[in-house]
Amino acid sequence: MYADWTIYLSIAALIAQLTHLFVIKGKRWSMVAVALILIGGAYTVSQAAHYGSQLVYIEGGGPQGDFLETEAHSR
């Protein structure tokens, strides 16, 4: 979930930055909006890393995916 939000916020930040550079042409409020989107992206990256490391080190998921469900088990 957090990885998806990271991608969405990164795309939104790219669009906002391009708008800031070429359409709005340097208004301070647009740069603040870009910075807020990037801060949200940084938060989602940190949460994705936290839950990923928890899955590997605490839950024992393993980097090879030894304990992940396969399609055969879900039936």
PDB file of C-alpha atoms in Angstrom:
ATOM      1  CA  MET A   1       0.000   0.000   0.000  1.00  0.00           C
ATOM      2  CA  TYR A   2       2.726   2.489   0.946  1.00  0.00           C
ATOM      3  CA  ALA A   3       4.778   1.573  -2.110  1.00  0.00           C
ATOM      4  CA  ASP A   4       1.797   2.403  -4.327  1.00  0.00           C
ATOM      5  CA  TRP A   5       1.364   5.758  -2.599  1.00  0.00           C
ATOM      6  CA  THR A   6       5.073   6.453  -3.077  1.00  0.00           C
ATOM      7  CA  ILE A   7       4.705   6.000  -6.820  1.00  0.00           C
ATOM      8  CA  TYR A   8       1.562   8.150  -6.975  1.00  0.00           C
ATOM      9  CA  LEU A   9       3.094  10.950  -4.923  1.00  0.00           C
ATOM     10  CA  SER A  10       6.282  10.874  -6.990  1.00  0.00           C
ATOM     11  CA  ILE A  11       4.281  11.269 -10.198  1.00  0.00           C
ATOM     12  CA  ALA A  12       2.242  14.060  -8.611  1.00  0.00           C
ATOM     13  CA  ALA A  13       5.443  15.811  -7.496  1.00  0.00           C
ATOM     14  CA  LEU A  14       6.874  15.562 -11.011  1.00  0.00           C
ATOM     15  CA  ILE A  15       3.743  17.060 -12.540  1.00  0.00           C
ATOM     16  CA  ALA A  16       3.591  19.780  -9.878  1.00  0.00           C
ATOM     17  CA  GLN A  17       7.265  20.671 -10.395  1.00  0.00           C
ATOM     18  CA  LEU A  18       6.884  20.861 -14.176  1.00  0.00           C
ATOM     19  CA  THR A  19       3.810  23.044 -13.688  1.00  0.00           C
ATOM     20  CA  HIS A  20       5.770  25.224 -11.283  1.00  0.00           C
ATOM     21  CA  LEU A  21       8.618  25.650 -13.764  1.00  0.00           C
ATOM     22  CA  PHE A  22       6.760  26.155 -17.028  1.00  0.00           C
ATOM     23  CA  VAL A  23       3.197  27.296 -16.294  1.00  0.00           C
ATOM     24  CA  ILE A  24       3.171  29.164 -12.995  1.00  0.00           C
ATOM     25  CA  LYS A  25       6.770  30.387 -13.410  1.00  0.00           C
ATOM     26  CA  GLY A  26       8.158  30.607  -9.938  1.00  0.00           C
ATOM     27  CA  LYS A  27       5.355  31.481  -7.523  1.00  0.00           C
ATOM     28  CA  ARG A  28       6.339  30.674  -3.955  1.00  0.00           C
ATOM     29  CA  TRP A  29       3.070  28.892  -3.094  1.00  0.00           C
ATOM     30  CA  SER A  30       3.548  26.402  -5.930  1.00  0.00           C
ATOM     31  CA  MET A  31       7.004  25.483  -4.666  1.00  0.00           C
ATOM     32  CA  VAL A  32       5.545  24.978  -1.184  1.00  0.00           C
ATOM     33  CA  ALA A  33       2.952  22.634  -2.707  1.00  0.00           C
ATOM     34  CA  VAL A  34       5.717  20.635  -4.417  1.00  0.00           C
ATOM     35  CA  ALA A  35       7.646  20.438  -1.148  1.00  0.00           C
ATOM     36  CA  LEU A  36       4.580  19.162   0.730  1.00  0.00           C
ATOM     37  CA  ILE A  37       4.006  16.463  -1.878  1.00  0.00           C
ATOM     38  CA  LEU A  38       7.662  15.423  -1.606  1.00  0.00           C
ATOM     39  CA  ILE A  39       7.438  15.305   2.187  1.00  0.00           C
ATOM     40  CA  GLY A  40       4.448  12.996   1.836  1.00  0.00           C
ATOM     41  CA  GLY A  41       6.474  10.845  -0.551  1.00  0.00           C
ATOM     42  CA  ALA A  42       9.340  10.660   1.922  1.00  0.00           C
ATOM     43  CA  TYR A  43       6.927   9.533   4.624  1.00  0.00           C
ATOM     44  CA  THR A  44       5.516   6.759   2.442  1.00  0.00           C
ATOM     45  CA  VAL A  45       9.039   5.568   1.547  1.00  0.00           C
ATOM     46  CA  SER A  46       9.936   5.364   5.230  1.00  0.00           C
ATOM     47  CA  GLN A  47       6.747   3.450   6.058  1.00  0.00           C
ATOM     48  CA  ALA A  48       7.262   0.998   3.188  1.00  0.00           C
ATOM     49  CA  ALA A  49      10.837   0.397   4.372  1.00  0.00           C
ATOM     50  CA  HIS A  50       9.682  -0.058   7.968  1.00  0.00           C
ATOM     51  CA  TYR A  51       7.041  -2.638   7.109  1.00  0.00           C
ATOM     52  CA  GLY A  52       9.334  -4.387   4.642  1.00  0.00           C
ATOM     53  CA  SER A  53      12.051  -4.766   7.230  1.00  0.00           C
ATOM     54  CA  GLN A  54       9.492  -5.937   9.783  1.00  0.00           C
ATOM     55  CA  LEU A  55       8.319  -8.593   7.346  1.00  0.00           C
ATOM     56  CA  VAL A  56      11.855  -9.854   6.782  1.00  0.00           C
ATOM     57  CA  TYR A  57      13.409  -9.592  10.239  1.00  0.00           C
ATOM     58  CA  ILE A  58      10.519  -9.986  12.679  1.00  0.00           C
ATOM     59  CA  GLU A  59       7.981 -12.102  10.805  1.00  0.00           C
ATOM     60  CA  GLY A  60      10.665 -14.203   9.099  1.00  0.00           C
ATOM     61  CA  GLY A  61       9.386 -13.739   5.563  1.00  0.00           C
ATOM     62  CA  GLY A  62      12.855 -13.954   4.113  1.00  0.00           C
ATOM     63  CA  PRO A  63      14.195 -12.113   1.085  1.00  0.00           C
ATOM     64  CA  GLN A  64      13.665 -15.193  -1.117  1.00  0.00           C
ATOM     65  CA  GLY A  65       9.953 -15.275  -0.296  1.00  0.00           C
ATOM     66  CA  ASP A  66      10.097 -18.708   1.324  1.00  0.00           C
ATOM     67  CA  PHE A  67       6.961 -18.123   3.359  1.00  0.00           C
ATOM     68  CA  LEU A  68       4.853 -16.240   0.815  1.00  0.00           C
ATOM     69  CA  GLU A  69       1.541 -17.734  -0.246  1.00  0.00           C
ATOM     70  CA  THR A  70       1.338 -19.120  -3.731  1.00  0.00           C
ATOM     71  CA  GLU A  71      -1.718 -19.410  -5.904  1.00  0.00           C
ATOM     72  CA  ALA A  72      -1.973 -23.141  -5.203  1.00  0.00           C
ATOM     73  CA  HIS A  73      -2.367 -22.486  -1.469  1.00  0.00           C
ATOM     74  CA  SER A  74      -5.138 -19.943  -1.861  1.00  0.00           C
ATOM     75  CA  ARG A  75      -7.628 -22.461  -3.299  1.00  0.00           C
TER      76      ARG A  75
END
